[in-house]
Coordinates of C-alpha atoms and ligand atoms in Angstrom, one line a residue:
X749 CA 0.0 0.0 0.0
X750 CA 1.3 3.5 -0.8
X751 CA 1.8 5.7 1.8
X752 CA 0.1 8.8 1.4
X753 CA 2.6 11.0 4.5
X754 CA 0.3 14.1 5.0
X755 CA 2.3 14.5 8.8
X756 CA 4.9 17.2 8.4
X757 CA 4.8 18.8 11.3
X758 CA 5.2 15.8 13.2
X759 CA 8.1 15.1 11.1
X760 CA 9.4 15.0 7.6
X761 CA 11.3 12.7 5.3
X762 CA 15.0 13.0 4.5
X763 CA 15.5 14.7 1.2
X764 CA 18.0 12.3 -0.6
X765 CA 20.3 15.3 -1.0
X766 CA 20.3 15.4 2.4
X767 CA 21.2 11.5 3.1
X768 CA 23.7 11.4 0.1
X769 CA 25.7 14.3 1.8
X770 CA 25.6 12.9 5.2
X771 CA 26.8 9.1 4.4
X772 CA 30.6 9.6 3.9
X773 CA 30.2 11.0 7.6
X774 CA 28.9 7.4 8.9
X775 CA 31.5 5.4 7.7
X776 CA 34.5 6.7 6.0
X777 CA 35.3 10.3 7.0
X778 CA 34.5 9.2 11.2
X779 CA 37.2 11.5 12.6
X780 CA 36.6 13.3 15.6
X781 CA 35.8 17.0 14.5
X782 CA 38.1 18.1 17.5
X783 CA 40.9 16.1 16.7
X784 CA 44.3 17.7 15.6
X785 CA 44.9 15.3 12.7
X786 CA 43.9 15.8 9.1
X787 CA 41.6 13.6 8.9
X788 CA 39.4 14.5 12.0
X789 CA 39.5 18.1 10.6
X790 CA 38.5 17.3 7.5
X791 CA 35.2 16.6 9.2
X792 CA 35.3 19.7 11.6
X793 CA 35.6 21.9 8.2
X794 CA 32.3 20.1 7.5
X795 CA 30.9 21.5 10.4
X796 CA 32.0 24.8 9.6
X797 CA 30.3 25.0 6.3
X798 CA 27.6 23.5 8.1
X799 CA 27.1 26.2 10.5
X800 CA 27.7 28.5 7.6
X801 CA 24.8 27.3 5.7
X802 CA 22.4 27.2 8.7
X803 CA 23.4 31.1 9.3
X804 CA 23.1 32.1 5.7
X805 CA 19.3 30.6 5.8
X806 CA 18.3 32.8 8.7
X807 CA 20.8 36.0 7.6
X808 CA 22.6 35.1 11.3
X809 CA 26.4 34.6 11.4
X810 CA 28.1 31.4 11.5
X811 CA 29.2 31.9 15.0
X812 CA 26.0 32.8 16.5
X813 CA 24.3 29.6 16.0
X814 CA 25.0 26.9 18.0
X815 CA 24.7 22.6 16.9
X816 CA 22.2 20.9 19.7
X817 CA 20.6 17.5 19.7
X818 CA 16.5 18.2 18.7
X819 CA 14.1 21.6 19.2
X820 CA 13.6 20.3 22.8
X821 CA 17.0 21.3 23.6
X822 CA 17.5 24.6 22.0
X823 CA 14.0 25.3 23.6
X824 CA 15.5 24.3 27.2
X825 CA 18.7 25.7 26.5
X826 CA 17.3 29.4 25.6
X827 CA 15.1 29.6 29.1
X828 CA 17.6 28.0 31.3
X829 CA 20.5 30.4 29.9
X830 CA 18.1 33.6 30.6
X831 CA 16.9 32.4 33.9
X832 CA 21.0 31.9 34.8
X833 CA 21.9 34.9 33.5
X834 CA 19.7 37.0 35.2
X835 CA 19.1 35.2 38.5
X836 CA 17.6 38.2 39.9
X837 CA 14.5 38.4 37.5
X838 CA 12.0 35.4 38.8
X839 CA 9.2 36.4 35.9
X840 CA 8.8 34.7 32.5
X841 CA 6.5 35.4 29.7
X842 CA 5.3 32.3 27.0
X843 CA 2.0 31.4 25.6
X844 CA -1.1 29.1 26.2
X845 CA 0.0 27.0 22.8
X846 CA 3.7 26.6 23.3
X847 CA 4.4 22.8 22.2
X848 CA 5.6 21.3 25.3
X849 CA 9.1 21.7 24.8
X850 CA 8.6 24.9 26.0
X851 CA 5.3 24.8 28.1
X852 CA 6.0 21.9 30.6
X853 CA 9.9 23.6 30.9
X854 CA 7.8 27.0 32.1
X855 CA 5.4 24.6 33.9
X856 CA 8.1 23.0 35.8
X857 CA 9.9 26.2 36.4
X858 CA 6.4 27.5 38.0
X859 CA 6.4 25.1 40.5
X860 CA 10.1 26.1 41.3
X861 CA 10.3 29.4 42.3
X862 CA 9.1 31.5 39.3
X863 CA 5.8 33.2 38.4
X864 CA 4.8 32.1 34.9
X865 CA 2.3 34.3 32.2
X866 CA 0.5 32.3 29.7
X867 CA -0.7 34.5 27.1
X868 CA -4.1 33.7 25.9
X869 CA -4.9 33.4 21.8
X870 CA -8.2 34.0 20.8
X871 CA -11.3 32.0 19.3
X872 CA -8.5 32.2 15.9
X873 CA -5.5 31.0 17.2
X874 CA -4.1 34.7 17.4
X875 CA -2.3 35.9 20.4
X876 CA -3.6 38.7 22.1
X877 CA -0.4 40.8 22.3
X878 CA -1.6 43.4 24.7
X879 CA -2.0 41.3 27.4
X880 CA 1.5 40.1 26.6
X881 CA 3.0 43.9 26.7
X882 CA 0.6 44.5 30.3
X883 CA 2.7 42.0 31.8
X884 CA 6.2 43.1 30.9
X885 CA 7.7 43.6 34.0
X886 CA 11.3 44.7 35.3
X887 CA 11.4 41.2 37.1
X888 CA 10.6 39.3 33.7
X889 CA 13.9 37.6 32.7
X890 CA 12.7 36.2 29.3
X891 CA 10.0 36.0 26.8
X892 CA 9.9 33.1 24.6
X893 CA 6.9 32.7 22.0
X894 CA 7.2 30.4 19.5
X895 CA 7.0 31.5 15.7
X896 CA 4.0 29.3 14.3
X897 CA 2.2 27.1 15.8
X898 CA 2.5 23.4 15.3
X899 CA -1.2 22.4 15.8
X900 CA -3.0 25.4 14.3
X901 CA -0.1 27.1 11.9
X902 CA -1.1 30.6 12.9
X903 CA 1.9 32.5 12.5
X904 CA 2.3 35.1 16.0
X905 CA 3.8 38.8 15.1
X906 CA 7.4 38.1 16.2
X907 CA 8.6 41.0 14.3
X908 CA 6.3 43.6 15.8
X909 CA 6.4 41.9 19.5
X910 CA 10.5 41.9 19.5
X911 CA 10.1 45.5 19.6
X912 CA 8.1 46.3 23.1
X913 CA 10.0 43.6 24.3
X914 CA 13.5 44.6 23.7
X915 CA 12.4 48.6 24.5
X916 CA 11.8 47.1 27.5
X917 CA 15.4 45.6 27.7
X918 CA 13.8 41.8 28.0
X919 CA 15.3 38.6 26.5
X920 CA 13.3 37.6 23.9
X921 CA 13.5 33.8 22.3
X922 CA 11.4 32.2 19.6
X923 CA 10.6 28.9 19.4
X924 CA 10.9 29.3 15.4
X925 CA 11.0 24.9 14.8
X926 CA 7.8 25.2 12.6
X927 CA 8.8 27.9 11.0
X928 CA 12.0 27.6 9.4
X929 CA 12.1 25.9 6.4
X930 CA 8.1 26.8 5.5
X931 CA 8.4 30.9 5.7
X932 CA 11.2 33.4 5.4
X933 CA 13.1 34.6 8.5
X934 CA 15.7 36.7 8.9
X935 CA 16.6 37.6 12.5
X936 CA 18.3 40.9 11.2
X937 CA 14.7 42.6 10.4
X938 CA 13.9 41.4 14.5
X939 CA 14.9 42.1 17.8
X940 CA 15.7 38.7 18.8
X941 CA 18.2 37.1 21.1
X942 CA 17.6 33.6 20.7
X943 CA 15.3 30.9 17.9
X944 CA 15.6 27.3 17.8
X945 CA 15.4 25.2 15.0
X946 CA 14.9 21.4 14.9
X947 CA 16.7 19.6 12.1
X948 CA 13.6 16.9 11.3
X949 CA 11.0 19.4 10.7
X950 CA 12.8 20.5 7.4
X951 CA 13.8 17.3 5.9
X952 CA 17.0 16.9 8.2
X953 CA 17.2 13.7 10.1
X954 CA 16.3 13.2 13.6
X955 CA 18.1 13.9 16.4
X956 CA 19.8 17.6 15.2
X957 CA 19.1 20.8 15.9
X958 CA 20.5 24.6 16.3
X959 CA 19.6 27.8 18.6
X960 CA 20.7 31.5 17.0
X961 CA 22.4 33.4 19.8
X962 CA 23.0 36.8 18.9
X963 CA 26.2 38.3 19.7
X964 CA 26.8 39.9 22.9
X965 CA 23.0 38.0 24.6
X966 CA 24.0 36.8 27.9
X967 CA 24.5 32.8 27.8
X968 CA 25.6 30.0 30.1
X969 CA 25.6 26.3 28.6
X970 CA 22.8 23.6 29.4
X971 CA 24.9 20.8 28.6
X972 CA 28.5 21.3 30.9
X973 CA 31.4 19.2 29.3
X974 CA 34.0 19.7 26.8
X975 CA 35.0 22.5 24.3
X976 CA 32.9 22.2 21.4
X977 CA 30.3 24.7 20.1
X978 CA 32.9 26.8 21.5
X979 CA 31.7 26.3 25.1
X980 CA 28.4 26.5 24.7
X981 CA 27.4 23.2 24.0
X982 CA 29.6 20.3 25.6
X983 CA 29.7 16.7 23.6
X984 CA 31.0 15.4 20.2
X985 CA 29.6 16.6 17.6
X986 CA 26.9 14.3 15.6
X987 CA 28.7 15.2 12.7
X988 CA 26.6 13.3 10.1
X989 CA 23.6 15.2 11.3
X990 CA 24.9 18.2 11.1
X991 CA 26.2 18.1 7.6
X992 CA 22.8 16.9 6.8
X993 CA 21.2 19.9 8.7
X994 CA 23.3 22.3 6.7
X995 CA 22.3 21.1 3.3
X996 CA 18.4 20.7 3.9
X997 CA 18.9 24.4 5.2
X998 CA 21.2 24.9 1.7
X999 CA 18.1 23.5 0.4
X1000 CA 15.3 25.1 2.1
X1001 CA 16.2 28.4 0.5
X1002 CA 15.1 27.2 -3.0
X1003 CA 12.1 25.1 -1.2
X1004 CA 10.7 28.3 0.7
X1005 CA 9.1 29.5 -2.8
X1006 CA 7.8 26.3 -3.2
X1007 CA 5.9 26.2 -0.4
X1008 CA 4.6 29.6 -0.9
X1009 CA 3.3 28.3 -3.8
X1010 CA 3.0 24.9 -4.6
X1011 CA 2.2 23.5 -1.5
X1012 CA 0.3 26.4 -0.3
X1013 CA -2.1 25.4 -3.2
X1014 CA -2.4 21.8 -2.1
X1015 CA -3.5 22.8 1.1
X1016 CA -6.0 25.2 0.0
X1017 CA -8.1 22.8 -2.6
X1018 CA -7.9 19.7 0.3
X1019 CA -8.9 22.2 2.8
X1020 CA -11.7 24.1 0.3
X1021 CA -13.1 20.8 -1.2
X1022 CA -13.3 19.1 2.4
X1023 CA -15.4 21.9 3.3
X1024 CA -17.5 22.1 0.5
X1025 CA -18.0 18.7 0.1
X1026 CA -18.7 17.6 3.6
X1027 CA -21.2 19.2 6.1
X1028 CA -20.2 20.6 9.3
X1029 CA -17.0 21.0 9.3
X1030 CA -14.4 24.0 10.2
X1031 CA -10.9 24.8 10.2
X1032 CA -9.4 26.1 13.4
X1033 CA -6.9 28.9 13.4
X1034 CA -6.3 32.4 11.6
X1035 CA -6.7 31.7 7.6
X1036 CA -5.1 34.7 6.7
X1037 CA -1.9 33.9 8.6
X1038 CA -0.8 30.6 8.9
X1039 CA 1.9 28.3 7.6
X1040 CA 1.3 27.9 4.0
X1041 CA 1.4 23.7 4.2
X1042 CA -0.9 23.3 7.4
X1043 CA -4.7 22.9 8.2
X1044 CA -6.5 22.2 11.0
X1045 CA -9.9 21.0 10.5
X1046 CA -12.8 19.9 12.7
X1047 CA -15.1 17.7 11.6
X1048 CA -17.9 18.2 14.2
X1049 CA -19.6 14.9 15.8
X1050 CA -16.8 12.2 15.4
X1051 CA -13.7 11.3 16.8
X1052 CA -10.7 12.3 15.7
X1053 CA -8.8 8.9 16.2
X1054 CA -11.3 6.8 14.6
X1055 CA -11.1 9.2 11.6
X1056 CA -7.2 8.6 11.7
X1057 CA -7.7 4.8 12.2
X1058 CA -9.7 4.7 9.2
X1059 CA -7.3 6.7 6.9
X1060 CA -4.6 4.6 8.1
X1061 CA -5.9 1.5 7.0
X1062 CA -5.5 3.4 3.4
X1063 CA -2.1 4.5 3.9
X1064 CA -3.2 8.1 4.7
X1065 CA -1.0 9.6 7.6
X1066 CA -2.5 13.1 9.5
X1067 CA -2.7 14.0 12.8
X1068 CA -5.8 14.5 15.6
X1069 CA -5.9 17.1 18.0
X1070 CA -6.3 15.2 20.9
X1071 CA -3.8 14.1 23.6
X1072 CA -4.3 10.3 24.6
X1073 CA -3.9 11.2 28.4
X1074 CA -4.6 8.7 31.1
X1075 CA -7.2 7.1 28.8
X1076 CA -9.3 9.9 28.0
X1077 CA -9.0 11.3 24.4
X1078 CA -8.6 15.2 26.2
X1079 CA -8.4 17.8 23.8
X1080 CA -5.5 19.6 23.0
X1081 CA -4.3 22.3 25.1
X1082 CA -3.6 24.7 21.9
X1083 CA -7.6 23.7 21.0
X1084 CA -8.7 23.9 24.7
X1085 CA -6.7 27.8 24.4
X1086 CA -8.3 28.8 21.5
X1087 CA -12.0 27.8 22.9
X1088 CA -12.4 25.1 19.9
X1089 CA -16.1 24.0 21.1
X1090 CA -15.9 20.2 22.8
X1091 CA -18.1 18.6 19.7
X1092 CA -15.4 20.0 17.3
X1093 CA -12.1 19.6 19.0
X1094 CA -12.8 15.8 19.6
X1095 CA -12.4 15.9 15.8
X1096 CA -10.0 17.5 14.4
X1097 CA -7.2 16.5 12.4
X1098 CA -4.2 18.5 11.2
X1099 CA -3.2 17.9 7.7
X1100 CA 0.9 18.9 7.0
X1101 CA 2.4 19.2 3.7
X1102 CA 5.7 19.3 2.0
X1103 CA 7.4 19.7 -1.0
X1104 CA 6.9 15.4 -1.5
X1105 CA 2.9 15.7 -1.6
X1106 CA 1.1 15.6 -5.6
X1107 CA -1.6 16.5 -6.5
X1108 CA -2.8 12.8 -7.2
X1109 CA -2.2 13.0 -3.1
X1110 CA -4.7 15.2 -2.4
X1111 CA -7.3 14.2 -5.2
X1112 CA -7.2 10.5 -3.1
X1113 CA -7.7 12.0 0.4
X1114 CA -10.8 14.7 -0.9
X1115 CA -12.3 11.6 -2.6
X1116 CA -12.0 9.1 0.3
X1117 CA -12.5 11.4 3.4
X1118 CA -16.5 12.0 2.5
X1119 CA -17.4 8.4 3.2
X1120 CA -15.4 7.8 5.9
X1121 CA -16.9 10.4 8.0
X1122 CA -20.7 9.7 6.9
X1123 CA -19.8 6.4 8.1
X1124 CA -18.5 7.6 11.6
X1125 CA -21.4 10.0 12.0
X1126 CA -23.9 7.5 11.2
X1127 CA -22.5 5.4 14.9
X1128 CA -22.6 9.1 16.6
X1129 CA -25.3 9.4 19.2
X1130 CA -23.9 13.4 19.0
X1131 CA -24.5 13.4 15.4
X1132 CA -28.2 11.8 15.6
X1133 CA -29.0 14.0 18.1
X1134 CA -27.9 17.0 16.0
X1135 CA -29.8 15.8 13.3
X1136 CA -32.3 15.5 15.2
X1137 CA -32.9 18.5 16.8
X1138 CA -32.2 20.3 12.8
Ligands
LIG786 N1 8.7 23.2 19.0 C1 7.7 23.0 18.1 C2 6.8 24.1 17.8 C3 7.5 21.7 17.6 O1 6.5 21.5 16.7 C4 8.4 20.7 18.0 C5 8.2 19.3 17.5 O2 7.1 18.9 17.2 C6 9.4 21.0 19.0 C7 9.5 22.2 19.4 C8 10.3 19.9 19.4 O3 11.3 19.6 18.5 P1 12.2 18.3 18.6 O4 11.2 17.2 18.2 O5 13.3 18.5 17.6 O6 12.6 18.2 20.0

C-alpha cells in the first residue's frame, strides 16, 4: 500500500540530498571533528560549512548559531540560559499554545520558584499581544513565544512583538521549529536574542538541531562538558547530522518559494473541497496567517482517532488534535486555548504538507475522506441527536 505521509509537522522525510551528503560522515570520513589530525578536521571543516549554511538561511552569522541535539534542547537551552543569566528576575512570559518543549519547561519552572504568564490566543488562534506587553515587568527575565504554531499554523507577530519587548530591555526567544524551512526569517529585520530550529522538521534527520544566539546575549551552557560549540554546548559533535542539517537548510532556501506556492495550493483545494463537500465542518486557526502547508480541520460529531484509524488503514497519515492522556481522548491544550467547542475539538485533524505531496495525493484523500466520515457519524449518538434537533 502506498503511503500517502500528510504528517509534516510531526516530522518529515530526508530529502536524498540530504542522506547522500551525510553518508561519507557514517562510515569513512568518522574523525573526531576536535581532533588535531587531518583527517578529523577534515570533518570539523564540515561542520564549519555547516554552521555556515544554517546562518546564511536565517541572515545570522556562523558563529551565532549553536549545533544541539532536537528543538527540545534549543528550547531548554534558551530559558535556562536567561533564567541563569539574570538570576535576579523570577518572571517569565510564554504562551497558552507553546508545544511542550517549551510549556512543561515553564510549567516546571512555575512550581520552582518562578511566576509564569501564559498568554491567551483567541477564538482564531491569534495571540492577544496586549496582554502580553501589560505583563512586561522589570522582574521578567525572558520571553519566549514560539514562531507558528504546530497544531494550528497561525503565525504570532514576532517582528512587531521583539520590539516592546526589547524597548523594555527583556530577552526575547522564539521557538521558530515550525517555522523555518516553511516561511522566510531573517533575524536581522527582529529584535531577537535567541530561535531554535529542529533539524527533522525541514527534511534533516532526527536527532539535530541549532539555537541562534545573537552576539553579545547573555548565555551560560545547558549541557557542561567539553569545548565544542565553542563552550556552549559540551559533547562530540553528531557530525553526520549536522552536515545533513546544513544542506536541507542549503536547500530550504530554493524550497521556501515552493511552499509559498506549490504547497500552499495543495492545502487550499484539500482544505476548500473538504469543506465544501462535507457538512459541518471547520478549520481552526487564523486563515489569513498561517503556515502555507498546514490545516487544521474539525469535523464536528466524530472522533478524531477513529477518523485517523480509518485513513490509516489506506495509507493516509494526518494528525488528531487530541492528547491520549490517562485514557481519556482530552483535547489539545492549543484547542482547549483557543475555545475550539468540545463537539469540534474531539475531531480534528491536522493535515501537513511538504514539497513530496502531488496533487494525485490530495485528489485521493478529498475523494475518500467524505465516506469515511458519513460512516462515523452514522455510529454518533452526537450526530443523531444533532440531526435530530435540525
Ligand atoms: N517546538 C515545536 C513548535 C515543535 O513543533 C516541536 C516538535 O514537534 C518541537 C519544538 C520539538 O522539536 P524536537 O522534536 O526536535 O525536539
Amino acid at each position: 500500500m502506498k503511503v500517502i505521509y500528510t504528517d509534516n509537522n510531526a516530522t518529515t522525510q530526508v530529502a536524498p540530498e540530504v542522506l547522500e551528503e551525510m553518508l561519507p560522515y557514517f562510515h569513512e570520513l568518522y574523525g573526531n571533528p576536535s581532533s588535531m589530525h587531518t583527517f578529523g578536521g577534515s570533518v570539523g571543516h564540515k561542520i564549519k560549512e555547516a554552521r555556515a549554511k544554517v546562518a546564511s538561511l536565517i541572515g545570522a552569522s556562523p558563529e551565532e548559531i549553536i549545533f544541539t541535539s532536537c528543538g527540545t534542547e534549543s528550547n531548554n537551552t534558551a530559558i535556562q540560559a536567561a533564567i541563569r543569566s539574570y538570576p535576579d528576575k523570577m518572571h517569565i512570559i510564554t504562551t497558552r499554545v507553546e508545544h511542550p518543549a517549551v510549556k512543561n519547561l515553564c510549567e516546571y519552572l512555575s512550581k520552582n520558584g518562578y511566576r509564569v504568564t501564559f498568554v491567551p490566543v483567541d477564538r482564531k488562534g491569534r495571540l492577544d499581544v496586549d496582554y502580553l506587553y501589560e505583563n512586561l515587568t522589570d522582574d521578567t527575565a525572558i520571553v519566549s513565544i514560539m514562531w507558528a504554531n504546530n497544531e494550528s499554523g497561525v503565525i504570532f507577530p514576532i517582528e512587531e512583538i521583539s520590539r516592546t519587548v526589547k524597548e523594555k530591555g527583556v530577552v526575547f526567544h522564539t521557538d521558530a521549529v515550525q517555522a523555518i524551512g516553511k516561511i522566510p526569517v531573517d533575524v536581522r529585520n527582529v529584535g531577537l536574542d535567541m530561535l531554535s530550529l529542529s533539524g527533522h522538521k525541514l527534511h534533516a534527520p532526527k536527532g539535530v538541531g541549532a539555537l541562534y544566539v545573537r552576539k553579545g546575549t547573555k548565555f551560560s551552557p545547558f549541557l557542561i562538558g567539553g569545548h565544542q560549540e565553542s563552550g556552549r554546548r559540551g559533547g562530540t559533535e553528531n557530525s553526520a547530522s549536522i552536515v545533513g542539517l546544513g544542506k536541507a537548510c542549503e536547500l530550504a532556501v530554493d524550497h521556501i518559494e515552493e511552499v509559498n506556492t506549490r504547497i500552499k495550493h495543495l492545502r487550499d483545494k484539500l482544505e476548500n473541497e473538504i469543506i465544501n463537500t462535507i457538512p459541518n465542518t471547520m478549520i481552526n486557526g487564523d486563515r489569513k496567517n498561517r503556515l502555507p502547508n498546514t490545516t487544521n480541520i474539525a469535523f464536528e460529531y466524530v472522533e478524531g482517532e477513529s477518523i485517523l484509524l480509518m485513513m490509516d488503514e489506506l495509507g493516509i497519515c494526518a494528525s488528531s488534535g487530541s492528547a491520549c492522556t490517562s485514557g481519556s481522548l482530552e483535547p489539545s491544550h492549543v484547542l482547549r486555548a483557543m475555545g475550539v467547542p468540545f463537539t469540534a475539538a474531539h475531531g480534528t485533524i491536522r493535515f501537513s504538507l511538504s514539497t513530496y505531496n502531488s496533487e494525485d495525493e490530495i485528489n485521493f484523500i478529498v475523494e475518500q475522506l467524505p465516506p469515511i466520515i458519513e460512516r462515523l457519524r452514522k455510529m454518533s449518538p452526537f450526530w443523531q441527536e444533532c440531526q435530530m434537533a435540525s
